[in-house]
Amino acid sequence: MRLIGVYLLIATLAVGCSQAPKSGASSQDTTQKQIKVQQIAPQKLEIKDPKAVAERLENLASSIPQVESAHCVVFGNTAVVGINIKKDLDRSKVGTVKYSVAEALKKDPYGVNAIVTADMDLDQRLRNIRDNIRAGRPVTGFAEQMADIVGRVMPQLPRDIREPRDVETNNVGRDTGAR
C-alpha cells in the first residue's frame, strides 16, 4: 500500500511540473520582440601628451584652496595626482579638500578617471617619479619609487618571520662534502 502511495505521489509531481501555464502566457513568448540595449560606459580619452596632461591636472588641483602643491604622474591612460595640503589644516578637513580636488578633476576630460591621494609620503614619491621622468629616467625612477611604495604598504606578519638556522646544529653528524 505504501509503495502505491509513493508511486502516485511521484506521478502527481511529474505531471504537475510538466504542464504549461493556462493563462495563455508562455515563459518563452516568441511573438514579443526583444530589445537589445548595449550599455556603453564613457571611454577614457587617450592621453597623447602625458607631460601636458600632468601639468594641466597639477594646475587644476593646485587651484583648490588649502592645496599647497600637487604632483601628477601619467602612465598609460591613468593619472595619479598627489596633493600636498597645508600642515595646519585639521585632519577632518583633509577628506573635504581631497573631495574638492576630485570634483575639479571630474570636470576635466583627462581628470575624470584620475586617482587623487592626500598621503604626504605618496605625494613625495609621485614628485620623485615626475622628476625622474622629466630627467629622462622614466622606467628606472618609476621602478625605484614603486618598490619603495610596495615596501611601505606590505604588512609584516609575525608568522612570516623565520628564525635563522644555526649552521652548526643542522650539520651535526652530516658530511656534506662542500665547504
PDB file of C-alpha atoms in Angstrom:
ATOM      1  CA  MET A   1       0.000   0.000   0.000  1.00  0.00           C
ATOM      2  CA  ARG A   2       2.820   2.384   0.822  1.00  0.00           C
ATOM      3  CA  LEU A   3       4.545   1.600  -2.417  1.00  0.00           C
ATOM      4  CA  ILE A   4       1.424   2.549  -4.361  1.00  0.00           C
ATOM      5  CA  GLY A   5       1.189   5.826  -2.427  1.00  0.00           C
ATOM      6  CA  VAL A   6       4.802   6.673  -3.255  1.00  0.00           C
ATOM      7  CA  TYR A   7       4.222   5.916  -6.959  1.00  0.00           C
ATOM      8  CA  LEU A   8       1.112   8.119  -7.000  1.00  0.00           C
ATOM      9  CA  LEU A   9       2.996  10.960  -5.332  1.00  0.00           C
ATOM     10  CA  ILE A  10       5.837  10.757  -7.839  1.00  0.00           C
ATOM     11  CA  ALA A  11       3.402  10.590 -10.775  1.00  0.00           C
ATOM     12  CA  THR A  12       1.450  13.607  -9.476  1.00  0.00           C
ATOM     13  CA  LEU A  13       4.623  15.662  -9.105  1.00  0.00           C
ATOM     14  CA  ALA A  14       5.845  14.697 -12.570  1.00  0.00           C
ATOM     15  CA  VAL A  15       2.538  15.585 -14.231  1.00  0.00           C
ATOM     16  CA  GLY A  16       2.152  18.829 -12.264  1.00  0.00           C
ATOM     17  CA  CYS A  17       5.609  20.066 -13.186  1.00  0.00           C
ATOM     18  CA  SER A  18       5.227  19.393 -16.889  1.00  0.00           C
ATOM     19  CA  GLN A  19       2.039  21.391 -17.503  1.00  0.00           C
ATOM     20  CA  ALA A  20       2.211  24.684 -19.376  1.00  0.00           C
ATOM     21  CA  PRO A  21       0.637  27.814 -17.879  1.00  0.00           C
ATOM     22  CA  LYS A  22      -3.091  28.019 -18.673  1.00  0.00           C
ATOM     23  CA  SER A  23      -3.360  31.801 -18.748  1.00  0.00           C
ATOM     24  CA  GLY A  24      -2.138  31.871 -22.335  1.00  0.00           C
ATOM     25  CA  ALA A  25       1.209  33.415 -21.442  1.00  0.00           C
ATOM     26  CA  SER A  26       4.132  31.168 -22.065  1.00  0.00           C
ATOM     27  CA  SER A  27       7.502  31.607 -20.448  1.00  0.00           C
ATOM     28  CA  GLN A  28       9.054  31.959 -23.886  1.00  0.00           C
ATOM     29  CA  ASP A  29       6.712  34.137 -25.903  1.00  0.00           C
ATOM     30  CA  THR A  30       8.024  34.141 -29.473  1.00  0.00           C
ATOM     31  CA  THR A  31       5.652  36.873 -30.672  1.00  0.00           C
ATOM     32  CA  GLN A  32       7.085  39.501 -28.351  1.00  0.00           C
ATOM     33  CA  LYS A  33      10.061  41.398 -29.745  1.00  0.00           C
ATOM     34  CA  GLN A  34      13.112  41.650 -27.555  1.00  0.00           C
ATOM     35  CA  ILE A  35      15.051  44.854 -27.438  1.00  0.00           C
ATOM     36  CA  LYS A  36      18.796  44.607 -27.037  1.00  0.00           C
ATOM     37  CA  VAL A  37      20.455  47.529 -25.312  1.00  0.00           C
ATOM     38  CA  GLN A  38      24.177  47.984 -25.411  1.00  0.00           C
ATOM     39  CA  GLN A  39      25.396  49.790 -22.341  1.00  0.00           C
ATOM     40  CA  ILE A  40      28.364  51.955 -23.076  1.00  0.00           C
ATOM     41  CA  ALA A  41      30.485  53.462 -20.354  1.00  0.00           C
ATOM     42  CA  PRO A  42      32.299  56.636 -21.295  1.00  0.00           C
ATOM     43  CA  GLN A  43      35.666  55.755 -22.707  1.00  0.00           C
ATOM     44  CA  LYS A  44      38.841  57.185 -21.240  1.00  0.00           C
ATOM     45  CA  LEU A  45      40.409  59.714 -23.518  1.00  0.00           C
ATOM     46  CA  GLU A  46      43.684  58.550 -24.959  1.00  0.00           C
ATOM     47  CA  ILE A  47      46.475  60.610 -23.465  1.00  0.00           C
ATOM     48  CA  LYS A  48      48.844  61.515 -26.252  1.00  0.00           C
ATOM     49  CA  ASP A  49      50.950  64.082 -24.381  1.00  0.00           C
ATOM     50  CA  PRO A  50      51.407  62.845 -20.790  1.00  0.00           C
ATOM     51  CA  LYS A  51      53.533  65.831 -19.743  1.00  0.00           C
ATOM     52  CA  ALA A  52      50.898  68.350 -20.823  1.00  0.00           C
ATOM     53  CA  VAL A  53      48.104  66.366 -19.146  1.00  0.00           C
ATOM     54  CA  ALA A  54      50.137  66.040 -15.934  1.00  0.00           C
ATOM     55  CA  GLU A  55      50.809  69.770 -15.889  1.00  0.00           C
ATOM     56  CA  ARG A  56      47.158  70.547 -16.566  1.00  0.00           C
ATOM     57  CA  LEU A  57      45.924  68.293 -13.744  1.00  0.00           C
ATOM     58  CA  GLU A  58      48.546  69.664 -11.344  1.00  0.00           C
ATOM     59  CA  ASN A  59      47.338  73.199 -12.071  1.00  0.00           C
ATOM     60  CA  LEU A  60      43.713  72.203 -11.567  1.00  0.00           C
ATOM     61  CA  ALA A  61      44.467  70.516  -8.238  1.00  0.00           C
ATOM     62  CA  SER A  62      46.664  73.409  -7.059  1.00  0.00           C
ATOM     63  CA  SER A  63      43.871  75.888  -7.763  1.00  0.00           C
ATOM     64  CA  ILE A  64      41.790  74.447  -4.911  1.00  0.00           C
ATOM     65  CA  PRO A  65      42.072  76.441  -1.658  1.00  0.00           C
ATOM     66  CA  GLN A  66      44.109  74.719   1.085  1.00  0.00           C
ATOM     67  CA  VAL A  67      46.216  72.812  -1.509  1.00  0.00           C
ATOM     68  CA  GLU A  68      49.828  73.967  -1.352  1.00  0.00           C
ATOM     69  CA  SER A  69      51.059  71.905  -4.285  1.00  0.00           C
ATOM     70  CA  ALA A  70      50.088  68.996  -6.492  1.00  0.00           C
ATOM     71  CA  HIS A  71      52.129  66.416  -8.363  1.00  0.00           C
ATOM     72  CA  CYS A  72      50.813  64.263 -11.152  1.00  0.00           C
ATOM     73  CA  VAL A  73      52.182  61.189 -12.858  1.00  0.00           C
ATOM     74  CA  VAL A  74      50.542  59.844 -16.006  1.00  0.00           C
ATOM     75  CA  PHE A  75      51.137  56.291 -17.133  1.00  0.00           C
ATOM     76  CA  GLY A  76      49.076  54.899 -19.970  1.00  0.00           C
ATOM     77  CA  ASN A  77      45.647  56.478 -19.739  1.00  0.00           C
ATOM     78  CA  THR A  78      45.698  56.781 -15.964  1.00  0.00           C
ATOM     79  CA  ALA A  79      46.738  59.793 -13.925  1.00  0.00           C
ATOM     80  CA  VAL A  80      47.657  59.768 -10.240  1.00  0.00           C
ATOM     81  CA  VAL A  81      47.507  63.136  -8.524  1.00  0.00           C
ATOM     82  CA  GLY A  82      49.149  63.654  -5.153  1.00  0.00           C
ATOM     83  CA  ILE A  83      48.197  66.763  -3.248  1.00  0.00           C
ATOM     84  CA  ASN A  84      50.141  68.491  -0.502  1.00  0.00           C
ATOM     85  CA  ILE A  85      47.732  70.093   1.934  1.00  0.00           C
ATOM     86  CA  LYS A  86      48.604  72.883   4.361  1.00  0.00           C
ATOM     87  CA  LYS A  87      50.075  71.418   7.543  1.00  0.00           C
ATOM     88  CA  ASP A  88      47.922  73.455   9.932  1.00  0.00           C
ATOM     89  CA  LEU A  89      44.719  72.041   8.407  1.00  0.00           C
ATOM     90  CA  ASP A  90      42.604  69.909  10.736  1.00  0.00           C
ATOM     91  CA  ARG A  91      42.731  66.207   9.871  1.00  0.00           C
ATOM     92  CA  SER A  92      38.948  66.052   9.469  1.00  0.00           C
ATOM     93  CA  LYS A  93      39.122  68.683   6.701  1.00  0.00           C
ATOM     94  CA  VAL A  94      41.668  66.742   4.619  1.00  0.00           C
ATOM     95  CA  GLY A  95      38.950  64.496   3.174  1.00  0.00           C
ATOM     96  CA  THR A  96      36.915  67.554   2.218  1.00  0.00           C
ATOM     97  CA  VAL A  97      39.859  69.108   0.380  1.00  0.00           C
ATOM     98  CA  LYS A  98      40.604  65.808  -1.382  1.00  0.00           C
ATOM     99  CA  TYR A  99      36.945  65.595  -2.415  1.00  0.00           C
ATOM    100  CA  SER A 100      37.099  69.175  -3.750  1.00  0.00           C
ATOM    101  CA  VAL A 101      40.132  68.272  -5.863  1.00  0.00           C
ATOM    102  CA  ALA A 102      38.331  65.200  -7.204  1.00  0.00           C
ATOM    103  CA  GLU A 103      35.316  67.367  -8.101  1.00  0.00           C
ATOM    104  CA  ALA A 104      37.548  69.797 -10.000  1.00  0.00           C
ATOM    105  CA  LEU A 105      39.267  66.959 -11.854  1.00  0.00           C
ATOM    106  CA  LYS A 106      35.933  65.345 -12.712  1.00  0.00           C
ATOM    107  CA  LYS A 107      35.090  68.328 -14.907  1.00  0.00           C
ATOM    108  CA  ASP A 108      38.264  67.784 -16.952  1.00  0.00           C
ATOM    109  CA  PRO A 109      38.106  65.110 -19.672  1.00  0.00           C
ATOM    110  CA  TYR A 110      41.544  63.773 -18.670  1.00  0.00           C
ATOM    111  CA  GLY A 111      40.988  64.124 -14.949  1.00  0.00           C
ATOM    112  CA  VAL A 112      37.664  62.311 -14.733  1.00  0.00           C
ATOM    113  CA  ASN A 113      39.439  58.968 -14.239  1.00  0.00           C
ATOM    114  CA  ALA A 114      42.352  60.280 -12.184  1.00  0.00           C
ATOM    115  CA  ILE A 115      43.292  58.922  -8.780  1.00  0.00           C
ATOM    116  CA  VAL A 116      43.691  61.526  -6.033  1.00  0.00           C
ATOM    117  CA  THR A 117      45.730  60.969  -2.881  1.00  0.00           C
ATOM    118  CA  ALA A 118      46.459  63.277   0.022  1.00  0.00           C
ATOM    119  CA  ASP A 119      49.038  60.999   1.625  1.00  0.00           C
ATOM    120  CA  MET A 120      52.209  63.030   2.217  1.00  0.00           C
ATOM    121  CA  ASP A 121      54.540  60.114   1.514  1.00  0.00           C
ATOM    122  CA  LEU A 122      52.800  59.163  -1.728  1.00  0.00           C
ATOM    123  CA  ASP A 123      52.818  62.801  -2.826  1.00  0.00           C
ATOM    124  CA  GLN A 124      56.585  62.932  -2.284  1.00  0.00           C
ATOM    125  CA  ARG A 125      57.059  59.683  -4.204  1.00  0.00           C
ATOM    126  CA  LEU A 126      54.901  60.978  -7.063  1.00  0.00           C
ATOM    127  CA  ARG A 127      57.072  64.107  -7.125  1.00  0.00           C
ATOM    128  CA  ASN A 128      60.177  61.906  -7.339  1.00  0.00           C
ATOM    129  CA  ILE A 129      58.690  59.843 -10.170  1.00  0.00           C
ATOM    130  CA  ARG A 130      57.708  63.023 -12.038  1.00  0.00           C
ATOM    131  CA  ASP A 131      61.199  64.473 -11.607  1.00  0.00           C
ATOM    132  CA  ASN A 132      62.781  61.230 -12.849  1.00  0.00           C
ATOM    133  CA  ILE A 133      60.506  61.265 -15.906  1.00  0.00           C
ATOM    134  CA  ARG A 134      61.480  64.852 -16.655  1.00  0.00           C
ATOM    135  CA  ALA A 135      65.157  63.924 -16.219  1.00  0.00           C
ATOM    136  CA  GLY A 136      64.793  61.201 -18.855  1.00  0.00           C
ATOM    137  CA  ARG A 137      64.711  58.209 -16.486  1.00  0.00           C
ATOM    138  CA  PRO A 138      61.044  57.197 -16.587  1.00  0.00           C
ATOM    139  CA  VAL A 139      61.386  53.443 -16.146  1.00  0.00           C
ATOM    140  CA  THR A 140      64.178  53.405 -13.581  1.00  0.00           C
ATOM    141  CA  GLY A 141      62.673  56.179 -11.485  1.00  0.00           C
ATOM    142  CA  PHE A 142      59.236  54.625 -11.601  1.00  0.00           C
ATOM    143  CA  ALA A 143      60.514  51.171 -10.652  1.00  0.00           C
ATOM    144  CA  GLU A 144      62.517  52.510  -7.707  1.00  0.00           C
ATOM    145  CA  GLN A 145      59.611  54.504  -6.314  1.00  0.00           C
ATOM    146  CA  MET A 146      57.115  51.679  -6.829  1.00  0.00           C
ATOM    147  CA  ALA A 147      59.435  49.327  -4.942  1.00  0.00           C
ATOM    148  CA  ASP A 148      59.526  51.833  -2.072  1.00  0.00           C
ATOM    149  CA  ILE A 149      55.738  52.216  -2.093  1.00  0.00           C
ATOM    150  CA  VAL A 150      55.133  48.469  -2.102  1.00  0.00           C
ATOM    151  CA  GLY A 151      57.714  48.009   0.635  1.00  0.00           C
ATOM    152  CA  ARG A 152      55.879  50.528   2.759  1.00  0.00           C
ATOM    153  CA  VAL A 153      52.385  49.206   2.077  1.00  0.00           C
ATOM    154  CA  MET A 154      53.121  45.491   2.521  1.00  0.00           C
ATOM    155  CA  PRO A 155      52.422  44.382   6.083  1.00  0.00           C
ATOM    156  CA  GLN A 156      54.980  42.475   8.106  1.00  0.00           C
ATOM    157  CA  LEU A 157      53.298  39.439   9.604  1.00  0.00           C
ATOM    158  CA  PRO A 158      54.960  37.855  12.651  1.00  0.00           C
ATOM    159  CA  ARG A 159      54.230  34.360  11.347  1.00  0.00           C
ATOM    160  CA  ASP A 160      56.278  35.116   8.212  1.00  0.00           C
ATOM    161  CA  ILE A 161      59.429  35.793  10.204  1.00  0.00           C
ATOM    162  CA  ARG A 162      61.742  32.823  10.001  1.00  0.00           C
ATOM    163  CA  GLU A 163      64.344  32.073  12.590  1.00  0.00           C
ATOM    164  CA  PRO A 164      67.858  31.922  11.163  1.00  0.00           C
ATOM    165  CA  ARG A 165      69.109  28.376  11.018  1.00  0.00           C
ATOM    166  CA  ASP A 166      72.076  27.541  13.135  1.00  0.00           C
ATOM    167  CA  VAL A 167      74.524  26.116  10.602  1.00  0.00           C
ATOM    168  CA  GLU A 168      76.463  24.074  13.146  1.00  0.00           C
ATOM    169  CA  THR A 169      73.412  22.388  14.708  1.00  0.00           C
ATOM    170  CA  ASN A 170      71.894  21.479  11.355  1.00  0.00           C
ATOM    171  CA  ASN A 171      75.102  19.922  10.030  1.00  0.00           C
ATOM    172  CA  VAL A 172      75.994  17.819  13.084  1.00  0.00           C
ATOM    173  CA  GLY A 173      76.545  14.251  12.014  1.00  0.00           C
ATOM    174  CA  ARG A 174      76.304  15.044   8.312  1.00  0.00           C
ATOM    175  CA  ASP A 175      79.200  15.428   5.984  1.00  0.00           C
ATOM    176  CA  THR A 176      78.038  17.464   3.020  1.00  0.00           C
ATOM    177  CA  GLY A 177      81.411  17.364   1.342  1.00  0.00           C
ATOM    178  CA  ALA A 178      81.201  21.047   0.367  1.00  0.00           C
ATOM    179  CA  ARG A 179      82.660  23.808   2.496  1.00  0.00           C
TER     180      ARG A 179
END
